Coordinates of C-alpha atoms in Angstrom, one line a residue:
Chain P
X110 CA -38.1 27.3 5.9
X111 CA -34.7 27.7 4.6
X112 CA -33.3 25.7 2.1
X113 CA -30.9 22.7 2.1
X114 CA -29.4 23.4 5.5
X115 CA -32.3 23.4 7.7
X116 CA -35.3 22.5 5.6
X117 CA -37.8 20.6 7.7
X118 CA -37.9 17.5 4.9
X119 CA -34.4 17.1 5.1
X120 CA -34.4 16.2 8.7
X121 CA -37.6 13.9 8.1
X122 CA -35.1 12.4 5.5
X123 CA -32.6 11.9 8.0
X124 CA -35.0 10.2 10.3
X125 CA -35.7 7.4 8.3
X126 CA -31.7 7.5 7.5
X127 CA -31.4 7.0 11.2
X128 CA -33.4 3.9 11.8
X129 CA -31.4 2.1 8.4
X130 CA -28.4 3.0 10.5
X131 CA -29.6 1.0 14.0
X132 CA -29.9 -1.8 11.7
X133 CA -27.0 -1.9 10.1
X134 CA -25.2 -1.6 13.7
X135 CA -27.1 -4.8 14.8
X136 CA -26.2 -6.6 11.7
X137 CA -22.0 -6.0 12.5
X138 CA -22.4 -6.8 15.7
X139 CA -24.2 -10.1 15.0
X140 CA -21.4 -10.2 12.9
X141 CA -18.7 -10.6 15.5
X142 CA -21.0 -12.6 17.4
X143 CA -20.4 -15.6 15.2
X144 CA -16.4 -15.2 14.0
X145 CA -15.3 -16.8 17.3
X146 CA -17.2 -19.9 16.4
X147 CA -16.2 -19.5 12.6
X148 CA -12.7 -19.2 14.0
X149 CA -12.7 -23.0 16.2
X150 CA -14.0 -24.4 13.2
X151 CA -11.6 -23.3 11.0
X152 CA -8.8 -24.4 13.0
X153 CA -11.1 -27.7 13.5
X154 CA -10.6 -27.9 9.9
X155 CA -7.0 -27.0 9.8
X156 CA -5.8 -29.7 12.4
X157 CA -7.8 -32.5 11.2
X158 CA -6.3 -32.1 8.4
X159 CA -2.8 -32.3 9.6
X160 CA -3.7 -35.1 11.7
X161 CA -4.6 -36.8 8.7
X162 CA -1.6 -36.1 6.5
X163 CA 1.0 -37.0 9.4
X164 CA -1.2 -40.2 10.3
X165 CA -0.5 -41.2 6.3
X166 CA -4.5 -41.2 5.7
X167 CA -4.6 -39.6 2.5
X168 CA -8.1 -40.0 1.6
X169 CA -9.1 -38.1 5.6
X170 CA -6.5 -35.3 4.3
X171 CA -8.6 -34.6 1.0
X172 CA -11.8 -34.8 2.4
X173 CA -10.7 -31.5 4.7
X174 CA -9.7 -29.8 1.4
X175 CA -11.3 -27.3 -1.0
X176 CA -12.2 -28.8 -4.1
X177 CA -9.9 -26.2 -5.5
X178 CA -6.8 -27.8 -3.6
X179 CA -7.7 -31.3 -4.3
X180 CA -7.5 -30.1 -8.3
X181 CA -4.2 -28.8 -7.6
X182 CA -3.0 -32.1 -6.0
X183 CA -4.5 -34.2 -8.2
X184 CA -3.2 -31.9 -11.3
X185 CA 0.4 -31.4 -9.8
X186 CA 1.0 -35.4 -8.7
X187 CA -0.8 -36.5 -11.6
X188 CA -2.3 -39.6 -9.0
X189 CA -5.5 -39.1 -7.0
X190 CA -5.9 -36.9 -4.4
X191 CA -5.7 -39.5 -1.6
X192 CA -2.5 -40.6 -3.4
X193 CA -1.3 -37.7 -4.2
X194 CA -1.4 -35.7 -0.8
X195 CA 0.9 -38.3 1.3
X196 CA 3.8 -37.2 -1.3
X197 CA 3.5 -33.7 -0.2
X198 CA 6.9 -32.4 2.1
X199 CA 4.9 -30.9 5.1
X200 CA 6.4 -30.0 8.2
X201 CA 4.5 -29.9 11.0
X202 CA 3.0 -27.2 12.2
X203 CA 3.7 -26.9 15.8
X204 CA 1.3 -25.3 18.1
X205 CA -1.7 -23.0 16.8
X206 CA -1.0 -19.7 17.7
X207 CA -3.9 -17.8 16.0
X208 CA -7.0 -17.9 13.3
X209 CA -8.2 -14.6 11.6
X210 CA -11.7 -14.9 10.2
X211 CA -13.0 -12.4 8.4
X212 CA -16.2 -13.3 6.0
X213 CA -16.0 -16.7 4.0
X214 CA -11.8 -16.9 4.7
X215 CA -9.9 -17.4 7.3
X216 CA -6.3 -17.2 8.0
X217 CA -4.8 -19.9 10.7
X218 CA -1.1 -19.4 11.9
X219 CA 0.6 -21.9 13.4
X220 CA 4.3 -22.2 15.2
X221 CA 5.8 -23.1 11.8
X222 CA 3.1 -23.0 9.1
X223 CA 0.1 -21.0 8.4
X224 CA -2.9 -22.2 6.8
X225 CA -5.9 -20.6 4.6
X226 CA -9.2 -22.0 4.9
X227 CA -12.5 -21.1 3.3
X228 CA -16.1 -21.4 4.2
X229 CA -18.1 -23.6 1.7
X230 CA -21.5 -24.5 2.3
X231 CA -21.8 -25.5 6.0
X232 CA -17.9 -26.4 6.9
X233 CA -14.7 -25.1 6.6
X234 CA -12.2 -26.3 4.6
X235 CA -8.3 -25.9 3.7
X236 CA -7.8 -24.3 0.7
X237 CA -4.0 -23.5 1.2
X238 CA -1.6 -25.2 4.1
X239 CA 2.8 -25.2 4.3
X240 CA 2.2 -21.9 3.5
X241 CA 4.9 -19.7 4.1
X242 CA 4.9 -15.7 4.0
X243 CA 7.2 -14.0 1.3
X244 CA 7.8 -9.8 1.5
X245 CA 5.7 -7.9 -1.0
X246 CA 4.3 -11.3 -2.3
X247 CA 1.7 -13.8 -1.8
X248 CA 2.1 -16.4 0.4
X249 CA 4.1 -19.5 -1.1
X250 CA 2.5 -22.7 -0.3
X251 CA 2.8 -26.3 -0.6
X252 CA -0.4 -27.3 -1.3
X253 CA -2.2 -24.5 -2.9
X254 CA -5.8 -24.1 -4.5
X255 CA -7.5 -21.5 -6.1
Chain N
X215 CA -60.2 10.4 5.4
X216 CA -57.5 10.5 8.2
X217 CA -55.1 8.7 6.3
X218 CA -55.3 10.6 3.4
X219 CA -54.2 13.5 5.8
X220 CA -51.6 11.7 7.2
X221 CA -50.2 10.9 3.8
X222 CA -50.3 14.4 2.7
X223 CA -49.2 15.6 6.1
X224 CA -45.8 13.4 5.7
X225 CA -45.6 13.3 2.3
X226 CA -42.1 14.1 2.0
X227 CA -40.8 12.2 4.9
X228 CA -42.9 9.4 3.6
X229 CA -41.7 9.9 -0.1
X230 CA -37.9 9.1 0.6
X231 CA -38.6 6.6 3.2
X232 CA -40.3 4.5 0.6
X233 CA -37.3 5.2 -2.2
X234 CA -35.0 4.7 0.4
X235 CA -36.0 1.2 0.9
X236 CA -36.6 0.6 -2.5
X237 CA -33.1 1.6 -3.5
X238 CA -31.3 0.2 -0.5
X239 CA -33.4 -3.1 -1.6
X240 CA -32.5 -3.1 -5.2
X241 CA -28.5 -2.5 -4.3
X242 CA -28.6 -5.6 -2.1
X243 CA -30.0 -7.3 -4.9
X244 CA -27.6 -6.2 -7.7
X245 CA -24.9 -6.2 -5.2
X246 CA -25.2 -10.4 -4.9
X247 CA -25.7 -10.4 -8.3
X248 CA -22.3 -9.0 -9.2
X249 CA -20.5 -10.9 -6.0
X250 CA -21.6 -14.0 -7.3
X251 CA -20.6 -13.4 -11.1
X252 CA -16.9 -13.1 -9.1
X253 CA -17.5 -16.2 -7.5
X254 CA -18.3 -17.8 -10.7
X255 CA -15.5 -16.5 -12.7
X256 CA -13.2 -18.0 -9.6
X257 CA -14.8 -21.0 -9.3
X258 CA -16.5 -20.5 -5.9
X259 CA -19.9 -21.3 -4.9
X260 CA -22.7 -18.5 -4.9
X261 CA -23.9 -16.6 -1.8
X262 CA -27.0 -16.8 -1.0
X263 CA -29.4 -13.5 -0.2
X264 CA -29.3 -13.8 3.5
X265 CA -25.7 -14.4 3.3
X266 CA -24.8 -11.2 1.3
X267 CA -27.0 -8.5 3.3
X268 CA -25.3 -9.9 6.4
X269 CA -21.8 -9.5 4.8
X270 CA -19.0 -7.0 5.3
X271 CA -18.8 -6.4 1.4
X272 CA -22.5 -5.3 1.7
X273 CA -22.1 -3.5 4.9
X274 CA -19.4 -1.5 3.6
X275 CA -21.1 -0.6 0.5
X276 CA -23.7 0.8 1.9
X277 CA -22.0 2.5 5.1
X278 CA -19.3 4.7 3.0
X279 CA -22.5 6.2 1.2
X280 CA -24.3 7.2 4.9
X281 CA -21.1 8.6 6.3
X282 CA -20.8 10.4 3.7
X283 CA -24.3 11.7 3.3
X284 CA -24.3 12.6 7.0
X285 CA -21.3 14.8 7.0
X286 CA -22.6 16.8 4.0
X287 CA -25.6 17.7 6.3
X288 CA -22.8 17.7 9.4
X289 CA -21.1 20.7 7.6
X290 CA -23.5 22.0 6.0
X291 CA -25.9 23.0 9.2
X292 CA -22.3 24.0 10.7
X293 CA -21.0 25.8 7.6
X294 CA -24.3 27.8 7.4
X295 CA -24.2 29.3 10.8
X296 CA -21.0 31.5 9.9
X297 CA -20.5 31.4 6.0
X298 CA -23.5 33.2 3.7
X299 CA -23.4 33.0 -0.2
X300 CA -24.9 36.1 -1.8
X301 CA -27.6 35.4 -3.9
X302 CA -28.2 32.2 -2.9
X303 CA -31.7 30.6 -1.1
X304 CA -29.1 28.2 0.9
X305 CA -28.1 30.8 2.9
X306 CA -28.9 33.2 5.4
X307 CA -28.9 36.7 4.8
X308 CA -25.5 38.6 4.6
X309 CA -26.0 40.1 7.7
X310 CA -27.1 37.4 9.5
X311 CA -23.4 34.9 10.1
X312 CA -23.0 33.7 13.4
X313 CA -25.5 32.2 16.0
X314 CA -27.6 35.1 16.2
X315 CA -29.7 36.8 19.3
X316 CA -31.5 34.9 21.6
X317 CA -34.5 36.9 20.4
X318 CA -34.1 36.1 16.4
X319 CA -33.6 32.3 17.7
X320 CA -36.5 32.2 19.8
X321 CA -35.0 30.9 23.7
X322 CA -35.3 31.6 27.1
X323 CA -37.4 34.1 27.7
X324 CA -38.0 35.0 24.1
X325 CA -39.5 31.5 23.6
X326 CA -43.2 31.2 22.3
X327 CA -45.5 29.1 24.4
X328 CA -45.4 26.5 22.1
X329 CA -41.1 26.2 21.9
X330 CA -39.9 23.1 23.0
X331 CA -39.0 23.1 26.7
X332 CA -35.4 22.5 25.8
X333 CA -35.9 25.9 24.4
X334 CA -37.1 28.0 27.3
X335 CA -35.3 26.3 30.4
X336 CA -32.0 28.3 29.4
X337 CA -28.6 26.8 30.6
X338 CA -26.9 23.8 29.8
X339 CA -30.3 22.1 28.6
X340 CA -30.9 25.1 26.2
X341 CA -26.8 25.5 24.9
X342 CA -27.5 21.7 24.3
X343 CA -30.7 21.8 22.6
X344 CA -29.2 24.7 19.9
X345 CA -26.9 22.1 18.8
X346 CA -28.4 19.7 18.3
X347 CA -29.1 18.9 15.0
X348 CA -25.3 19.0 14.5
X349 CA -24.5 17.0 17.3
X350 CA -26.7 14.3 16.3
X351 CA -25.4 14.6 12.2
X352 CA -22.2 14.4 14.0
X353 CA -22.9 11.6 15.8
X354 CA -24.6 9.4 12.9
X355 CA -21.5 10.3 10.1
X356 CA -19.1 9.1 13.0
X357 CA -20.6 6.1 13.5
X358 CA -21.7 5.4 10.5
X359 CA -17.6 6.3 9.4
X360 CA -16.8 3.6 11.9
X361 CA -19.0 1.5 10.9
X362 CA -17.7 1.5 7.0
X363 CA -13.7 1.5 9.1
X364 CA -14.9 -2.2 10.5
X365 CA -17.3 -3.2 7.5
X366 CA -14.4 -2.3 4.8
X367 CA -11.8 -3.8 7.0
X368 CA -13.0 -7.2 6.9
X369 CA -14.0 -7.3 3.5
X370 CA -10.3 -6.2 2.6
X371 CA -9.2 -9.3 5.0
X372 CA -11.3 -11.7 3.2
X373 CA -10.1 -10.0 -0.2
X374 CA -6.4 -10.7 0.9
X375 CA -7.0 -14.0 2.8
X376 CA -8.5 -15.6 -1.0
X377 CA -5.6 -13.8 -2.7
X378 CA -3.3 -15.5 -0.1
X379 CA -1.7 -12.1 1.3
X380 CA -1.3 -11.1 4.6
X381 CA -4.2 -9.2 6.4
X382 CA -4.0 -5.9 8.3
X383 CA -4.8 -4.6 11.7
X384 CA -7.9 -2.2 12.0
X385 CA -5.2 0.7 12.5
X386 CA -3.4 -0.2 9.6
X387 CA -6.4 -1.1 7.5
X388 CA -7.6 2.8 8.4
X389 CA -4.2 4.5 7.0
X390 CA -4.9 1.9 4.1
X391 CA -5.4 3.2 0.5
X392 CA -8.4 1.1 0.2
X393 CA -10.1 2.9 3.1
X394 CA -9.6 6.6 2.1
X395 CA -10.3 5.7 -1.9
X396 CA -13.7 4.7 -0.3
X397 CA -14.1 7.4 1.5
X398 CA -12.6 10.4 -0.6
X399 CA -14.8 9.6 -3.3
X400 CA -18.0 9.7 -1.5
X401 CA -17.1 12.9 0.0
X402 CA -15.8 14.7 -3.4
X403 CA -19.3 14.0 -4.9
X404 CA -21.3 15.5 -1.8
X405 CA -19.1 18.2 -2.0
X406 CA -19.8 18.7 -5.5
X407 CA -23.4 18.3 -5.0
X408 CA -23.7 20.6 -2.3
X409 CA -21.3 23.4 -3.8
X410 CA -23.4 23.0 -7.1
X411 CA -27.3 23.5 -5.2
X412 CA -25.9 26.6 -3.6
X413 CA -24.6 28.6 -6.5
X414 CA -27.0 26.9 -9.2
X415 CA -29.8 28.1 -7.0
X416 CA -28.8 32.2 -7.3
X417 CA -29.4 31.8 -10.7
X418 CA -32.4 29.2 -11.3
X419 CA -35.6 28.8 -10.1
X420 CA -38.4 25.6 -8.9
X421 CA -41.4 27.0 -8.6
X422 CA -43.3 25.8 -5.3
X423 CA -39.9 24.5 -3.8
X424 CA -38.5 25.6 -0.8
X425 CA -35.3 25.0 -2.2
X426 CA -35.7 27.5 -4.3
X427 CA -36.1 31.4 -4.5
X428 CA -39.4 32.9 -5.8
X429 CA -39.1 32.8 -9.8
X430 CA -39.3 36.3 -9.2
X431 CA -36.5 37.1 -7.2
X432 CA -33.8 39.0 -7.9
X433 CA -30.5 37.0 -8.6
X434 CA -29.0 39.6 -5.8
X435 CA -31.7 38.4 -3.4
X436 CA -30.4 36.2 -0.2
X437 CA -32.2 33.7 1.6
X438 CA -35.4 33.9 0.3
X439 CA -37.4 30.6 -0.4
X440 CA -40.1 30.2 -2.3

């Protein structure tokens, strides 16, 4: 046998290696398996809450939000978050174009708006909407948490 | 009885199977520890176990270590075939670069009885068969590269999706800083690590490795193992 290049325990290493690696295959592809479902919920989530805002129901519009983006409502209009959210300027968004899911975020874009929503627990829920993209910068949105 | 001959049979294989898993199951746990002291720190709930070993951030993690690995062995078994290193057990002897005789390497009709049938039919079967072992390294760092590409893609989408930037395509996630940071710096340390076992070897000794020359050997002597 002859050293590290073509010693017989090396390639019993990369056996096992091998195996890990079949695994880890399964596991991505199990992985896309579930983002197109990820991806209607998310926009579920994105034009409920839309429908809520425009139909003035403020309390329906914070229930699809992040905890995080009720705070910022509640801290930014200094009134409840059912109160709050009906003083927000939204436009409305037009038609959905896209959503982007990737892990625990996802990314919605719409005609005129984009969205961010985030997975918590078992739903999905805006955490960012009137968001608008600005070069070299983060988003700037309207109603923004976290 | 039997078992205890298996054991010592495999020993090796065995050996790093078992600290393989161990490892690979102590990172998964450390990994979710230090995800979710982020999520605290921003105020988002905690993933759970089953969440994080299914995630791209774990996925990622552990594929830019296996591509990584497997090109050091890629190259390496490649490498070997035409570069020698005087003095040192890693290589052949001086003499010896290239692919060598049929006859030295044992195929067609210099194969034993006992060679693998790959070895003795000659042709396409046999021209296959010599490569192998570089074939298949080749094929397990590619995908494994791949898989990190997809894997580290996604977890920079989420990254920039929570930071409220805009994501990138696969393509442009691959000519991304991010990706070749986490790539480069796997592959500087194998090359470090194989670079350093093949000169460190010329001069030092393991007695009863295979990785090693004889203790007695001179420092001159090539290819010896002991």
């Amino acid at each position: 046998m002859r050293g590290l290049g073509s010693g017989a325990g090396r390639v019993r290493r990369a056996s096992r290696m091998i195996g890990a690696g079949a695994v880890l295959a399964v596991v991505s592809l199990g992985g896309c398996a579930t983002r197109d479902a990820d991806a209607a919920r998310a926009t579920e989530a994105v034009v409920g809450f839309y429908e809520a805002f425009a139909a003035g129901d403020g309390a329906a519009a914070c229930q699809a939000l992040s905890e995080q983006a009720v705070h910022e409502v509640e801290k930014s209009s200094s009134k409840s978050c059912a109160e709050g959210i009906v003083d927000e300027q939204l436009d409305d968004p037009g038609q959905h174009v896209d959503t982007e899911v990737f892990g625990d975020e996802a990314l919605a874009t719409f005609e005129s708006d984009t969205a961010f929503v985030t997975h918590v627990g078992s739903t999905w829920l805006v955490a960012a909407a009137g968001c608008e993209p600005k070069a070299g910068e983060p988003y700037d949105c309207t109603i923004q948490g976290g | 009885m039997k078992c205890r001959g298996f054991l010592r049979d495999n020993g090796l294989g065995l050996f790093f199977g078992l600290v393989f898993l161990l490892a690979l199951f102590g990172q998964s746990l450390t990994g979710r520890a230090d995800d979710n002291n982020h999520r605290r720190t921003q105020g988002r709930e905690e993933i759970s176990y089953g969440s994080y070993v299914s995630s791209s951030d774990f996925a990622v993690d552990v594929a830019e270590n296996w591509q990584s690995e497997y090109l050091q062995f890629l190259l390496y078994i490649a490498a070997t075939v035409w570069l020698v290193q005087r003095g040192s057990p890693e290589s052949k002897e001086l003499s010896d670069a290239g692919t060598e005789s049929d006859e030295k390497q044992m195929v067609g009709e210099h194969a034993d009885p006992d060679s693998p049938r790959w070895a003795r039919t000659g042709g396409l079967r046999t021209l296959v068969y010599s490569r192998s072992l570089v074939l298949w390294m080749g094929a397990l760092f590619f995908g494994s590269w791949g898989a990190q590409s997809v894997a580290g893609w996604s977890a920079f989408n989420e990254q920039q999706i929570g930071d409220r930037q805009p994501t990138l395509s696969w393509a442009g996630y691959v000519t991304s800083a991010d990706f070749w940071n986490r790539t480069l710096q796997n592959w500087q340390s194998e090359f470090l690590a194989v670079g350093s076992m093949v000169v460190f070897s010329i001069y030092l000794r393991q007695r009863g490795s295979p990785e090693s020359k004889p203790v007695g050997a001179a420092h001159a002597a090539t290819g010896d193992t002991g």
